[in-house]
Short mmCIF file of C-alpha atoms and ligand atoms in Angstrom, two decimals:
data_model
loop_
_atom_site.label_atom_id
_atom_site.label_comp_id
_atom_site.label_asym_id
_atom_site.label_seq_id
_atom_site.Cartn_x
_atom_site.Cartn_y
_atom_site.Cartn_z
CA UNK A 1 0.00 0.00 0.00
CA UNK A 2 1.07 3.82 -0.86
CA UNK A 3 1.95 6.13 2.14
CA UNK A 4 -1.48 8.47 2.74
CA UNK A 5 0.01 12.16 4.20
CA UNK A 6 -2.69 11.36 6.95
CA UNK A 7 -0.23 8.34 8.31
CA UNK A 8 2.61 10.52 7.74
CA UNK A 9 1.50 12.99 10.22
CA UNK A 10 0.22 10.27 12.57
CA UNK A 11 3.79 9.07 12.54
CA UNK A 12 5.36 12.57 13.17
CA UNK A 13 2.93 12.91 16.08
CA UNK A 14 3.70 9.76 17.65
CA UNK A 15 7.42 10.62 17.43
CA UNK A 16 7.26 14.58 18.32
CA UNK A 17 9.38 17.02 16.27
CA UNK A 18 12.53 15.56 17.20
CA UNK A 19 11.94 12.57 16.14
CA UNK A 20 11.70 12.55 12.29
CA UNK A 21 13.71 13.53 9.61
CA UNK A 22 12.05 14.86 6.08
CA UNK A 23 14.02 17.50 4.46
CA UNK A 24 16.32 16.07 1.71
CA UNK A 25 19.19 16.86 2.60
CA UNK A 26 19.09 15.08 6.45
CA UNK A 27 17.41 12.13 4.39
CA UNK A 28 20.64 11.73 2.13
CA UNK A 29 22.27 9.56 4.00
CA UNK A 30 20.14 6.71 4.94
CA UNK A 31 19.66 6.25 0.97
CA UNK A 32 22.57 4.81 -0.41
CA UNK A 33 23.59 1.49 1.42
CA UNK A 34 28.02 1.43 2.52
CA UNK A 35 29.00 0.10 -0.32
CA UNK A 36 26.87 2.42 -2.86
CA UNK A 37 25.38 -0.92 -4.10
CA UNK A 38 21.76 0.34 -4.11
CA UNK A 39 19.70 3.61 -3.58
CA UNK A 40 16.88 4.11 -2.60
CA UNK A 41 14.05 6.37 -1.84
CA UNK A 42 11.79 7.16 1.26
CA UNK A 43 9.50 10.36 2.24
CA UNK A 44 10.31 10.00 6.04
CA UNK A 45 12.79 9.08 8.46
CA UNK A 46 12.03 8.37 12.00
CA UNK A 47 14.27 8.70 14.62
CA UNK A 48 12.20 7.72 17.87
CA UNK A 49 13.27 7.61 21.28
CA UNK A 50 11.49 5.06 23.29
CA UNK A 51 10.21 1.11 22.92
CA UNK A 52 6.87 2.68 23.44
CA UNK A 53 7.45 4.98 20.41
CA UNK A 54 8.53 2.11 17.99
CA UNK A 55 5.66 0.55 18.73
CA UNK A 56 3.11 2.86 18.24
CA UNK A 57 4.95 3.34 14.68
CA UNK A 58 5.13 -0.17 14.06
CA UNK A 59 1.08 -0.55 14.52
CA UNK A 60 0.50 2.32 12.41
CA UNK A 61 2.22 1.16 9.88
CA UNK A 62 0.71 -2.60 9.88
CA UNK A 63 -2.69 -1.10 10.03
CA UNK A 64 -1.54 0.55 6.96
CA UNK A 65 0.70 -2.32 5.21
CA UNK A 66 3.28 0.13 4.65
CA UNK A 67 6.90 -1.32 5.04
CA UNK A 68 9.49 -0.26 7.45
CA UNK A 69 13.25 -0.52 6.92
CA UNK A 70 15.30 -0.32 10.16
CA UNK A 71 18.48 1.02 9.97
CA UNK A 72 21.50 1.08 12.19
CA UNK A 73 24.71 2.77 11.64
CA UNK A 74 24.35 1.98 7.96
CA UNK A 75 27.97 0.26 7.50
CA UNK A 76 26.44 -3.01 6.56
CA UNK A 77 27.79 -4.71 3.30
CA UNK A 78 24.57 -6.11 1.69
CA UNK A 79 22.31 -3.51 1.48
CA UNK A 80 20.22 -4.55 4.50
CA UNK A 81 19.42 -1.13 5.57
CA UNK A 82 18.20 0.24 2.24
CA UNK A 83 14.78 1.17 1.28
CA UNK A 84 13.45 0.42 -1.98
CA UNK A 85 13.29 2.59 -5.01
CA UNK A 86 9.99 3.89 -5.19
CA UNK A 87 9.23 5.75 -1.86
CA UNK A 88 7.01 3.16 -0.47
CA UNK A 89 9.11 2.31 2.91
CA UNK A 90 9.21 4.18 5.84
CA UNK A 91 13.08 4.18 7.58
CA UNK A 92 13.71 3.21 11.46
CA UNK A 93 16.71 4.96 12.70
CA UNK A 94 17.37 3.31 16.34
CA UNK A 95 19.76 6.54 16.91
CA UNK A 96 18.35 8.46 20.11
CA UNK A 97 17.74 4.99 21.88
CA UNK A 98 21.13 4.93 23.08
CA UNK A 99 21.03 4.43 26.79
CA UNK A 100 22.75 1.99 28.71
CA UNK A 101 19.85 0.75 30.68
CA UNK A 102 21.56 -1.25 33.53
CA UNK A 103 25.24 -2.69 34.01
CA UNK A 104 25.19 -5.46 36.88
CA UNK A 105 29.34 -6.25 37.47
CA UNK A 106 29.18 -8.75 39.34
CA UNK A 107 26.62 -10.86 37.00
CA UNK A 108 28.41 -9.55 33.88
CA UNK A 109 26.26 -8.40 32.30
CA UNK A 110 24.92 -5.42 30.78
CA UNK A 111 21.19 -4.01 29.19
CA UNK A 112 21.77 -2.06 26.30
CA UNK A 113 19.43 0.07 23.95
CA UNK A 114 19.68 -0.35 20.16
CA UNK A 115 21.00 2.51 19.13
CA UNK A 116 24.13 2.59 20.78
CA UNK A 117 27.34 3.13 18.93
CA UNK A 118 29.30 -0.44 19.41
CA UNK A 119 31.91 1.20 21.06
CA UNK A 120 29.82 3.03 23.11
CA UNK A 121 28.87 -0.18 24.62
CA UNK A 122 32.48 -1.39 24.70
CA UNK A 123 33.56 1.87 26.65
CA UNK A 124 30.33 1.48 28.72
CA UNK A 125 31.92 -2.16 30.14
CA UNK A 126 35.44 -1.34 30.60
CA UNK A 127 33.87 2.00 32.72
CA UNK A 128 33.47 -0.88 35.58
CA UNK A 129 36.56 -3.04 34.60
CA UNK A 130 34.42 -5.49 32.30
CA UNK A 131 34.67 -6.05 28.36
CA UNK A 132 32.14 -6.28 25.74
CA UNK A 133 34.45 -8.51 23.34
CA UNK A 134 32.74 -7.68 19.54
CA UNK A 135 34.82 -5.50 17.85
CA UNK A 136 35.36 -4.16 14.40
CA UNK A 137 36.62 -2.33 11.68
CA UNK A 138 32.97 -0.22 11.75
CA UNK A 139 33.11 -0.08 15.77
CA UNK A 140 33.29 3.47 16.03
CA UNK A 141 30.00 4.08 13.93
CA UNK A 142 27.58 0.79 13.82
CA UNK A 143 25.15 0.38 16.20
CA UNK A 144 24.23 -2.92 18.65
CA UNK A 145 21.09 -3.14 16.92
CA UNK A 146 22.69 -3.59 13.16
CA UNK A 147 25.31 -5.69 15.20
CA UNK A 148 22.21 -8.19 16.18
CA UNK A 149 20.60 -7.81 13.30
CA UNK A 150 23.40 -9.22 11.36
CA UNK A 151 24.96 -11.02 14.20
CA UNK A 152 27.89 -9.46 14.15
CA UNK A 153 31.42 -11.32 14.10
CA UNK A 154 34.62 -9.29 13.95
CA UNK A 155 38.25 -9.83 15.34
CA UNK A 156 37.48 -12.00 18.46
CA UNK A 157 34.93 -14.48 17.41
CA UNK A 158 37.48 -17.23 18.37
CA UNK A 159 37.34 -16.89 21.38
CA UNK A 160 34.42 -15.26 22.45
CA UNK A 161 32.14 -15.95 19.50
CA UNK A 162 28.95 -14.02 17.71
CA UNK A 163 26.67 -11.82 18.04
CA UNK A 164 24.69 -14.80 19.00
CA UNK A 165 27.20 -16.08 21.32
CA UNK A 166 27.24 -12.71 23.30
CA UNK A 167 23.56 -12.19 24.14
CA UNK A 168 21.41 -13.39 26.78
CA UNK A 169 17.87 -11.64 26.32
CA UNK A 170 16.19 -9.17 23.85
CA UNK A 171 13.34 -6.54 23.82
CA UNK A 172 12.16 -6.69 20.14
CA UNK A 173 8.58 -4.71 18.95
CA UNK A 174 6.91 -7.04 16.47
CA UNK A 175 5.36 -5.68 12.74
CA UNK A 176 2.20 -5.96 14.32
CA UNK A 177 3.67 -3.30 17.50
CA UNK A 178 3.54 -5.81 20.29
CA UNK A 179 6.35 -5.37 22.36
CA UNK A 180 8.06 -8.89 23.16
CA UNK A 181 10.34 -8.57 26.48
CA UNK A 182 12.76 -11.30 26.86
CA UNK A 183 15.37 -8.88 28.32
CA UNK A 184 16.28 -11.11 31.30
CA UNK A 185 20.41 -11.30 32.03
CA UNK A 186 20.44 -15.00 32.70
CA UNK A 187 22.00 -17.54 31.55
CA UNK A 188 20.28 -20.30 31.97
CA UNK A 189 16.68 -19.93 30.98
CA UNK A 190 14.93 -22.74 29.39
CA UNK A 191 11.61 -21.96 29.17
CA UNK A 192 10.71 -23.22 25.47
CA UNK A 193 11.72 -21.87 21.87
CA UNK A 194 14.68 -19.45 21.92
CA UNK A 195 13.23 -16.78 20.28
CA UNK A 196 16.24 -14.20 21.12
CA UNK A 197 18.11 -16.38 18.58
CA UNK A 198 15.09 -15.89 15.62
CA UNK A 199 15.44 -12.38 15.87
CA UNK A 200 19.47 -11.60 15.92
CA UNK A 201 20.32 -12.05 12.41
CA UNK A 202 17.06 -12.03 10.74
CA UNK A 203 18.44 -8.57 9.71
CA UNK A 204 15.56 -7.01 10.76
CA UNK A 205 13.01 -8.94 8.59
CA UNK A 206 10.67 -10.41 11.93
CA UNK A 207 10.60 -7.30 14.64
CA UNK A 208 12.83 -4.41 15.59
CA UNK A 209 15.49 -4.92 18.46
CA UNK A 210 15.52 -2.19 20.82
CA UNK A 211 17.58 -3.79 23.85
CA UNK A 212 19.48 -6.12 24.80
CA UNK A 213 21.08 -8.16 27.64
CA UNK A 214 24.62 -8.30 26.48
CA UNK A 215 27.05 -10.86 27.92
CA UNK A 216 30.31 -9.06 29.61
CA UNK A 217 33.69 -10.73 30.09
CA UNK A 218 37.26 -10.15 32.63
CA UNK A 219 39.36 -7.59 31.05
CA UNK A 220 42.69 -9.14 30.15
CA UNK A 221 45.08 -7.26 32.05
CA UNK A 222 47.47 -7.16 28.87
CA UNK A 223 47.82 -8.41 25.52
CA UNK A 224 50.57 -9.97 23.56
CA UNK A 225 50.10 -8.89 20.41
CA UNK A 226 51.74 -10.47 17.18
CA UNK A 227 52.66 -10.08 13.35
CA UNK A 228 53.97 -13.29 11.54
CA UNK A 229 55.08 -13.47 8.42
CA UNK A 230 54.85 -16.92 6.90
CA UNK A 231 55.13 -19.03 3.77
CA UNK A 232 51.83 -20.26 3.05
CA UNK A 233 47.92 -20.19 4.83
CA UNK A 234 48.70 -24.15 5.80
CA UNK A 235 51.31 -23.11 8.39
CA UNK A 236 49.12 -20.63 9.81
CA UNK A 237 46.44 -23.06 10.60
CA UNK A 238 49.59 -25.56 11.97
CA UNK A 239 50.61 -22.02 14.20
CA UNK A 240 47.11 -21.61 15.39
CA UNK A 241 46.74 -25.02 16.65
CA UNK A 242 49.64 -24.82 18.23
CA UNK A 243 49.27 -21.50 20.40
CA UNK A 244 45.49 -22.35 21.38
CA UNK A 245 46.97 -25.76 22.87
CA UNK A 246 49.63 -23.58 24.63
CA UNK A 247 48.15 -21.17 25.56
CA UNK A 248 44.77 -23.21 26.58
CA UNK A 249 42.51 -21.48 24.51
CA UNK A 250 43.37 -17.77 25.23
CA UNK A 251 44.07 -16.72 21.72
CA UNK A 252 41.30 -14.09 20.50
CA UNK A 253 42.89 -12.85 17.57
CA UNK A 254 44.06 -14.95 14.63
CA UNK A 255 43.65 -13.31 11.40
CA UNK A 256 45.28 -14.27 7.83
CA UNK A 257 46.64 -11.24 6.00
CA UNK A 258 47.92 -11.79 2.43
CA UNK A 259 51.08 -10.13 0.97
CA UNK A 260 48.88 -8.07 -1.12
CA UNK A 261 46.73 -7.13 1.36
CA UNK A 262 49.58 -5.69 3.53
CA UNK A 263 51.22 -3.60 0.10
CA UNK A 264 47.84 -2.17 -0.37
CA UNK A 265 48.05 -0.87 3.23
CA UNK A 266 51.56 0.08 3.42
CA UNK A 267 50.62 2.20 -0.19
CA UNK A 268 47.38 3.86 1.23
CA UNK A 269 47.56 4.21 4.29
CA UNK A 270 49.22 6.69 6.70
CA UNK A 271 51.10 5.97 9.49
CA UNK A 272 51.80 2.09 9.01
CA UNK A 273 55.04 0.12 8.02
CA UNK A 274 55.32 -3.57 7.75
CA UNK A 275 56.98 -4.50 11.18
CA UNK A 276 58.97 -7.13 10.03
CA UNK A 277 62.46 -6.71 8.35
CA UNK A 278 61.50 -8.21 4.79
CA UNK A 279 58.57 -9.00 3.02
CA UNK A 280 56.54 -12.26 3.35
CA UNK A 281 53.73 -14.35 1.01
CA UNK A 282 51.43 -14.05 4.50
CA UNK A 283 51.14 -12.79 7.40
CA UNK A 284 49.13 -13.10 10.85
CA UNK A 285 48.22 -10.77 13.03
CA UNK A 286 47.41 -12.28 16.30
CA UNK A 287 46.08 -11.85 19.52
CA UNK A 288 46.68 -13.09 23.13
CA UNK A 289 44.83 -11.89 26.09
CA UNK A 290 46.23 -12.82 29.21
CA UNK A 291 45.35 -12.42 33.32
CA UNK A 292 47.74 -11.18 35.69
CA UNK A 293 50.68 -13.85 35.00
CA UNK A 294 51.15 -11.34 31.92
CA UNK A 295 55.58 -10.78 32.21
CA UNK A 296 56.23 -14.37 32.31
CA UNK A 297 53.39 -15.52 29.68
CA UNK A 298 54.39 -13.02 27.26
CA UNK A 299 58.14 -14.34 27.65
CA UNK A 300 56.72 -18.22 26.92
CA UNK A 301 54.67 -16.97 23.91
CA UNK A 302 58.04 -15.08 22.64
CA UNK A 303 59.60 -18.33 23.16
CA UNK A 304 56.71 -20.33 21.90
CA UNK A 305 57.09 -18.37 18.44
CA UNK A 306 60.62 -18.95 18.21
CA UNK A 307 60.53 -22.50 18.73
CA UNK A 308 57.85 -22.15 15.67
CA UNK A 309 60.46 -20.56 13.79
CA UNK A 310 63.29 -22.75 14.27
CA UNK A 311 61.26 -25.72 13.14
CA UNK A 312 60.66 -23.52 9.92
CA UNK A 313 56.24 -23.40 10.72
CA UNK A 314 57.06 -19.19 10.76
CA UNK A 315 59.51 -17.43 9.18
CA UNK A 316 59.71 -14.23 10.99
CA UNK A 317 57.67 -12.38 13.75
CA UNK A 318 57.51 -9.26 15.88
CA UNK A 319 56.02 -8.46 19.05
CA UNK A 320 54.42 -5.43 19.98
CA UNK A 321 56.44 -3.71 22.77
CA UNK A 322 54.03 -0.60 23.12
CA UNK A 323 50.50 0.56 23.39
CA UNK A 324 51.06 2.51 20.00
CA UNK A 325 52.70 -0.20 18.14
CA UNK A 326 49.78 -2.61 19.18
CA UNK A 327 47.35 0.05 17.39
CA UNK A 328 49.94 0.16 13.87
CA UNK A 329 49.59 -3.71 14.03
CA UNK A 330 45.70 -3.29 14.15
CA UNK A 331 45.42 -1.11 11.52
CA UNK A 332 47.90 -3.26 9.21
CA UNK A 333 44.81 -5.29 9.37
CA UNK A 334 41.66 -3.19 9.89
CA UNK A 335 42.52 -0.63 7.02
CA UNK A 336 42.51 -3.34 4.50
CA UNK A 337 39.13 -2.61 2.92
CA UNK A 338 39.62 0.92 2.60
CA UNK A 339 43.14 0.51 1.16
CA UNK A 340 41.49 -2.13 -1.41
CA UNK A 341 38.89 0.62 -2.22
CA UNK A 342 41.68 3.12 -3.64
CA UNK A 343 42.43 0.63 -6.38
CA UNK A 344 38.69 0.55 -7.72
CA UNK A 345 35.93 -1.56 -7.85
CA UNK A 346 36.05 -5.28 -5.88
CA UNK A 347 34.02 -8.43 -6.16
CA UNK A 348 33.22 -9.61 -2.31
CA UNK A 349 33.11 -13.03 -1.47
CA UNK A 350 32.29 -13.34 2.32
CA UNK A 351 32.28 -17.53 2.88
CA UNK A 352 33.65 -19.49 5.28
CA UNK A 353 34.89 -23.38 5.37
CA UNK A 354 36.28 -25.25 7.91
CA UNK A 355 39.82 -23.66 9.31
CA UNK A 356 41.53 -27.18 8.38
CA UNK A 357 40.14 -26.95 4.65
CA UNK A 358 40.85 -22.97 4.39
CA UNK A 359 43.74 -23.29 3.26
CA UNK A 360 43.09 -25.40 -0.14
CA UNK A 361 40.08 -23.88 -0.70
CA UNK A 362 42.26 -20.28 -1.39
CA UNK A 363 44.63 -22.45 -3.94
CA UNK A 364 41.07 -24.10 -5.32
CA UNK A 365 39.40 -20.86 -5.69
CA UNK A 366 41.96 -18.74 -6.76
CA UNK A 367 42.87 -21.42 -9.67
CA UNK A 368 38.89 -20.79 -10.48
CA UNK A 369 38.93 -16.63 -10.71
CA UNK A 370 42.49 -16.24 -12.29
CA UNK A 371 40.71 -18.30 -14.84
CA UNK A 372 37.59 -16.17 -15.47
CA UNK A 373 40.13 -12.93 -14.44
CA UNK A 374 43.78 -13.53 -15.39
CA UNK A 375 44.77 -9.87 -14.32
CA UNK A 376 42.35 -9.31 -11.35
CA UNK A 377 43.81 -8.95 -8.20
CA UNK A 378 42.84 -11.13 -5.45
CA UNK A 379 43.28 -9.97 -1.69
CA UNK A 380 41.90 -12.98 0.23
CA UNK A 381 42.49 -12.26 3.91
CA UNK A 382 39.98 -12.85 7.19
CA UNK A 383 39.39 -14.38 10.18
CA UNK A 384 41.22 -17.55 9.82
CA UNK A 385 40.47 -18.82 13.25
CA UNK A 386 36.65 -18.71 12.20
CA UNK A 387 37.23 -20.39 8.87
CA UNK A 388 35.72 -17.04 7.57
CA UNK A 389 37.60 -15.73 4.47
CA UNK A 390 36.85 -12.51 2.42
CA UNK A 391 37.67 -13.47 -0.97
CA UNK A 392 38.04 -10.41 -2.39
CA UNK A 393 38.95 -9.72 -6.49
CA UNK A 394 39.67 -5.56 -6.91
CA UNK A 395 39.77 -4.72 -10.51
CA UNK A 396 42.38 -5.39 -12.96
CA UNK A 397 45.38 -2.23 -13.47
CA UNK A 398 44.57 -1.55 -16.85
CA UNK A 399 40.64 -2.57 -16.98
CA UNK A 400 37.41 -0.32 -15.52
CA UNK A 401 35.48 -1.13 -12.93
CA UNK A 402 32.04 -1.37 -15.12
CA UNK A 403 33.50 -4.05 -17.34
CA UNK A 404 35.66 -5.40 -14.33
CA UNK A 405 32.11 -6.06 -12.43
CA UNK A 406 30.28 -7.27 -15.46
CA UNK A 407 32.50 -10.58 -14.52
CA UNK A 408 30.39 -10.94 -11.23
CA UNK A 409 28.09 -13.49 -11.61
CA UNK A 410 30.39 -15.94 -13.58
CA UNK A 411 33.33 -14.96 -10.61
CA UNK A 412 30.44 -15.73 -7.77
CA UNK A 413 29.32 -18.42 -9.28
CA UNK A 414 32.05 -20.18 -8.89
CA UNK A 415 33.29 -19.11 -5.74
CA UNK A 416 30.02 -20.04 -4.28
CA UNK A 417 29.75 -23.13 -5.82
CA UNK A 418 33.18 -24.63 -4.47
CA UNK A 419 31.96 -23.79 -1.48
CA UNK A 420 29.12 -25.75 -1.71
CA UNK A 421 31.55 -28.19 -2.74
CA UNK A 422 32.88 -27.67 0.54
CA UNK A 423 29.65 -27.46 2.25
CA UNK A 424 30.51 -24.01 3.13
CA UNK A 425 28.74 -20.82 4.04
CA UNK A 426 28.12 -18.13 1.36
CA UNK A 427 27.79 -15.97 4.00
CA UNK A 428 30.02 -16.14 6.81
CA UNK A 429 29.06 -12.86 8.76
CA UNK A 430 27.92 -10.27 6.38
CA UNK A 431 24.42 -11.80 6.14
CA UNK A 432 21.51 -11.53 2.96
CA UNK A 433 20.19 -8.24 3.06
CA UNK A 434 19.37 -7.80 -0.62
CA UNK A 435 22.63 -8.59 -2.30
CA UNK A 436 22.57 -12.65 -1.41
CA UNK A 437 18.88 -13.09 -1.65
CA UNK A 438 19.20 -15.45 -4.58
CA UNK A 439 22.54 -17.00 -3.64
CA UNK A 440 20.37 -18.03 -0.45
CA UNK A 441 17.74 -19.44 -1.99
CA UNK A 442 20.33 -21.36 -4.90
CA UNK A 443 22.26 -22.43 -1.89
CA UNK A 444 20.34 -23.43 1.24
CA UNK A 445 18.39 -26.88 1.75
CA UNK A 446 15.03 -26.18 0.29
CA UNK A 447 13.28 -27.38 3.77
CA UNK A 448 15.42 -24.69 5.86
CA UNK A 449 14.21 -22.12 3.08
CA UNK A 450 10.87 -23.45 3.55
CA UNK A 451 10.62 -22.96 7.63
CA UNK A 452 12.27 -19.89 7.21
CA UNK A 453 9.22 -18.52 5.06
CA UNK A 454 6.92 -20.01 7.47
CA UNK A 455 8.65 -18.17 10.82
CA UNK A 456 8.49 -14.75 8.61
CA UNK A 457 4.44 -15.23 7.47
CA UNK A 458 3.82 -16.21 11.46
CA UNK A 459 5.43 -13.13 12.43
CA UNK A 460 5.09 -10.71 10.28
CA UNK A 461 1.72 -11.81 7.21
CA UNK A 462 1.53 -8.33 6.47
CA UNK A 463 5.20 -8.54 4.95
CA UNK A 464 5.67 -5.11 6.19
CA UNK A 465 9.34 -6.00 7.91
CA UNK A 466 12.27 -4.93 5.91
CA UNK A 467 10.93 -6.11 2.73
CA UNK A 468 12.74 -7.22 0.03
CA UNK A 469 15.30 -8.35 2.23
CA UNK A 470 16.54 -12.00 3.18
CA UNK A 471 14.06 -13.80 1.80
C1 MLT B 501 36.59 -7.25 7.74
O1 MLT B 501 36.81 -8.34 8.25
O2 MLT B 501 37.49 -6.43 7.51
C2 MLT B 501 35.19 -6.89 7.46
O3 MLT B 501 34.34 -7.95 7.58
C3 MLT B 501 35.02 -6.11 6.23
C4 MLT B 501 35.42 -6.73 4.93
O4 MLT B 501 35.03 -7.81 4.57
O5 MLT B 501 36.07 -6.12 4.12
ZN1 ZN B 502 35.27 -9.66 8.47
#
């Protein structure tokens, strides 16, 4: 159904003038998706401030079958937080529900509102010596709720897992405005279905999120922090082993970097410089956090690598000795996408395999694209401890990123087909929005496509939830 200006200025009303953006210009922004994939249109942007608010906009626009996108900080990768084209969609902004509703220390936990930058909620935890482990490139801008929506992963999923992993209740306000409180910190609660786990990573297809009971952790009292360089992915899966046996799990960080990767950096970038004396066909960047026993762990772990080295598993590797030179590590890793976006356009392959197979899936599929793209250049790196690579192909020297990308769906079609060769995922932790839609459907068991269309009609008939998204 068309937006009537009579629901528009119901909507306004229920927000006050605060809470709604219309102008143009403050509209901009939530039309065009990270990646400038897809744009969209929409007359009106609401930015309310309560649970009560959301769902006195989410009735009003059931009664009226008009569709509501919610949006988070908008860094997604999929075009989950887009509208559609012709103006039909109303957009959610979770922005001004940003408070920290309760932190309990001593049970760990924490009840957060949707809206809340990510590290927001990180800086909330460490405020009483606690740590909210998700963290990522985007942490400084996305929001919890696009965090649950997508569940999340990041740089310490090996450890500390998901999205999923790190939540213990929601508040979520269904399409039809109910509000559905399962916001309780426990963790133990087995009291039928786990709904909290429909709703993180449905991408905001069954309900809005507003809260949530977030898991906290110990702060390690320091990290060791390391860059390898190494010959080839199969001793960095060897080296992982390896330090999660000695070090009894404590590794949180393990993430493959490819030579290419790291030049694109070192070219782009300011303020980085590889810290090892030569250059290597891979590197690792890798994380240890560690209790109080930090002096003498940190010497075993130095010792721990060399032994690695002598027996020829590593062939170089460098220690950060300062709070600073921790960070340039980091952003030899975190700056990667950006650095790949100065050399034009990319095809994105987010998948993941098992960590044992990772490594001969990268010769399998990168045999595959350099024969559909002799000249494009592939910059595979990712969360190797997760088994979750970003296969990514930027754009040939001397081609143009229109005719580069018109090799897409031959390029994806392979990638995503050795990974169903590998019974892989075609999407590791980016999720569907709209970009994967029909990769989804091609790829998942027809009976898990089948329930999933069930859940969404049970929740939302009215198909008013993010459409066009997911399924
Ligand atoms: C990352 O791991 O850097 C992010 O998931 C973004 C990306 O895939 O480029
Ligand atoms: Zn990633």
């Amino acid at each position: 159904m068309s937006i009537t200006r009579s629901l528009l200025a119901d909507l306004r009303r229920a927000v006050g003038p605060q809470g709604y953006l219309e102008q143009a210009a403050d509209i901009e922004p939530f039309l065009v998706d990270h990646r400038k994939l897809y744009r969209g249109a929409t007359p009106l942007v609401l930015r309310p401030e309560s649970t009560d608010q959301v769902s006195a906009i989410m009735r009003m626009c059931n009664e009226a079958r008009v569709g509501v996108v919610p949006v988070g900080g908008n860094t997604g990768y999929c075009g989950g937080a887009t509208p559609s084209e012709d103006g039909s969609q109303i957009v959610l902004s979770l922005a001004r529900m940003r408070r920290i509703r309760a932190i309990d220390p001593l049970n760990y936990t924490m009840i957060a509102e949707a809206g809340c930058v990510l590290a927001e909620v990180q800086a909330a935890a460490a405020s009483v010596d606690r740590l909210f482990p998700m963290s990522l490139g985007s942490e400084g801008s996305c929001q919890l709720g696009g965090n649950l929506s997508t569940n999340a992963g990041g740089t310490a999923v090996l450890r500390y897992g998901m999205m999923r992993d790190l939540i213990l209740g929601l508040e979520v306000v269904l399409p039809d405005g109910r509000v559905l409180d399962n916001l309780k910190p426990l963790r133990k609660d087995n009291t039928g279905y786990d709904l909290r786990n429909l709703f993180i990573g449905a991408e905001g297809t069954l309900g809005v999120i507003t809260a949530a009971a977030c898991k906290l952790f110990s702060r390690p009292a320091s990290n060791v922090t390391a860059f390898v360089g190494l010959t080839d992915p199969q001793r960095a899966v060897s080296l992982l082993s390896r330090l999660r046996t000695f070090t009894g799990d404590a590794v949180s960080t393990f993430e493959l970097i490819p030579r290419t990767a790291l030049e694109l950096v070192l070219e782009y970038i300011p303020n980085t410089a590889n810290p090892l004396d030569q250059g290597h066909d891979w590197y690792v960047l890798l994380e240890i956090g560690m209790g109080r026993q930090a002096e003498s762990m940190r010497e075993a772990i130095e010792a721990e690598l060399a032994a690695a080295m002598e027996q020829g598993e590593i062939s170089d590797a460098a220690l950060a000795a300062s709070e600073s030179q921790r960070e340039m590590f980091w952003r030899l890793r975190e700056t990667i996408p950006e650095a790949q976006r100065h050399i034009g356009a990319s095809i994105k392959h987010d998948v993941s395999v098992t960590t044992s197979e990772l490594p001969r899936f990268i010769v399998e599929a990168s045999q595959l694209v350099r024969a559909l793209s002799p000249k494009g250049r592939i910059v595979s790196y990712g969360h190797l401890g997760d088994g979750n690579l970003h296969f990514n192909i930027s754009r040939p020297i001397d081609s143009d990123d229109e005719s580069f990308l018109r090799l897409a769906p031959n390029i994806n079609r392979a990638v995503h087909d050795l990974i169903a060769r590998y019974g892989g995922s075609i999407s590791a932790e980016h999720g569907i929005g709209r970009l994967k839609r029909e990769e989804l459907v091609r790829y998942e068991p027809p009976v898990a496509i089948e329930v999933m269309r069930a859940i969404k009609q049970a929740l939302d008939p009215n198909g008013i939830m993010n459409p066009g998204k997911v399924l």
